[in-house]
Structures are given as structure tokens and as C-alpha cells.
Short mmCIF file of C-alpha atoms in Angstrom, two decimals:
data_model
loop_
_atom_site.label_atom_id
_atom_site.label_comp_id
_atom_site.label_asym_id
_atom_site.label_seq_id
_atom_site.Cartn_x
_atom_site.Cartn_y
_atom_site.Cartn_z
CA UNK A 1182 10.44 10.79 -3.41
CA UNK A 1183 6.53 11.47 -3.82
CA UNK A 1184 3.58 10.46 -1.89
CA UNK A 1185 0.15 10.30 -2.22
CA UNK A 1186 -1.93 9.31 0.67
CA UNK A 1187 -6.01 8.69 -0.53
CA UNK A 1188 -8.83 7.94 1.72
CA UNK A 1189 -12.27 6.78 0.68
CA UNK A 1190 -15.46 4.77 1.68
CA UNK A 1191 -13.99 0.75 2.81
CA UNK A 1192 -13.44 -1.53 0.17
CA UNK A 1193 -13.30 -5.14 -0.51
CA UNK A 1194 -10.07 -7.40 -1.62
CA UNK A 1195 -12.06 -8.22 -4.97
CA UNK A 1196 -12.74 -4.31 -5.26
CA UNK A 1197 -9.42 -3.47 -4.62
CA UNK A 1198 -7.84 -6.11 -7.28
CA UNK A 1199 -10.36 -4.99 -9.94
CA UNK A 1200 -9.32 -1.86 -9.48
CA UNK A 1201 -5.77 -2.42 -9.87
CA UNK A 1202 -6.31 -4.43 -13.33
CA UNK A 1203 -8.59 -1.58 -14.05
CA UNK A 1204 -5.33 0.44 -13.94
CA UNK A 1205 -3.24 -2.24 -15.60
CA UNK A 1206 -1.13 -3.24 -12.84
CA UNK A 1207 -0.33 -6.81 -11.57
CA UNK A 1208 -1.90 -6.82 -7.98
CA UNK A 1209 -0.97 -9.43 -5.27
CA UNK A 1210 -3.09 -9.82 -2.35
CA UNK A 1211 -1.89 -11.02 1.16
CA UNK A 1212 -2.29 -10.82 4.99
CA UNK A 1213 0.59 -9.94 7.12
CA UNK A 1214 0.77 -8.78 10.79
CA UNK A 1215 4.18 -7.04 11.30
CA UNK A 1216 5.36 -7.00 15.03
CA UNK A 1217 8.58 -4.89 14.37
CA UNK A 1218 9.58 -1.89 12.35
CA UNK A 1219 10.48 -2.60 8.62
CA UNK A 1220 14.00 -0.69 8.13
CA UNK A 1221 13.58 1.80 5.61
CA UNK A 1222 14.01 0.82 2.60
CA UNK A 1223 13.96 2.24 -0.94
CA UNK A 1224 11.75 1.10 -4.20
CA UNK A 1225 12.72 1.42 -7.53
CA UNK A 1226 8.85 1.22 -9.22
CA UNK A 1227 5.69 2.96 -8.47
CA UNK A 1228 3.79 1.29 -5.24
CA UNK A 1229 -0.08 0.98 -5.18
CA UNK A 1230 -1.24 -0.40 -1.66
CA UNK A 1231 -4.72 -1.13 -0.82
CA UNK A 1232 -4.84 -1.15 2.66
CA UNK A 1233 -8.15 -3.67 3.33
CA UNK A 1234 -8.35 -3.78 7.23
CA UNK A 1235 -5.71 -2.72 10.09
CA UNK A 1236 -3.39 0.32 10.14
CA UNK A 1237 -0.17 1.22 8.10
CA UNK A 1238 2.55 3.31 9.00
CA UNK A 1239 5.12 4.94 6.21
CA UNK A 1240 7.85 7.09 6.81
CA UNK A 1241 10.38 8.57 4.89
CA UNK A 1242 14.10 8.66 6.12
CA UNK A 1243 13.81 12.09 7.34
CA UNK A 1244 11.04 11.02 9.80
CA UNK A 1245 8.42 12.86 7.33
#
């Protein structure tokens, strides 16, 4: 399994879904507040995530 992890300057929602159709992907855009770990779980596509505002934690099953 392969990550990337990019930083750069803030960025809007709109930004962020331009730039997605600027890629040709099909972008979604919600808000969610999660209060309890996600179990890990596996997907079978590439993943794009703009993160807009608040924090993000990933981890892979070996804790990396």
C-alpha cells in the first residue's frame, strides 16, 4: 500500500473541487466530526482527500 502525504498554502472547498475535476475525478464534499477510531479498513481505488479545516489521522495496520 502507498502513501503520499502533501502539504501546501490553505485552500478553499471550491479550490479543492476544481482541482479534483481538474484531475478528472468525481469529488464529494462533506463535514464530519468523528469521535471514535475508524477500524482499519482497506480501499480498492485510489483516494484523493482534501483536508479543508481540522486534523486527520491515517494509519496503516502495522501502526505506520
Amino acid at each position: 500500500m502507498k502513501f503520499e502525504f502533501v502539504t501546501g498554502a490553505p485552500i478553499s472547498e471550491e479550490q479543492a473541487l476544481r482541482e479534483a475535476a481538474e484531475m478528472g475525478l468525481h469529488a464529494i464534499a462533506y463535514d464530519h466530526q468523528q469521535t471514535e477510531d475508524s477500524e482499519v479498513h482497506f480501499h480498492e481505488f485510489n483516494v484523493n482527500i482534501w483536508l479543508i479545516s481540522g486534523e486527520a489521522a491515517f494509519a496503516t495496520p502495522d501502526g505506520e
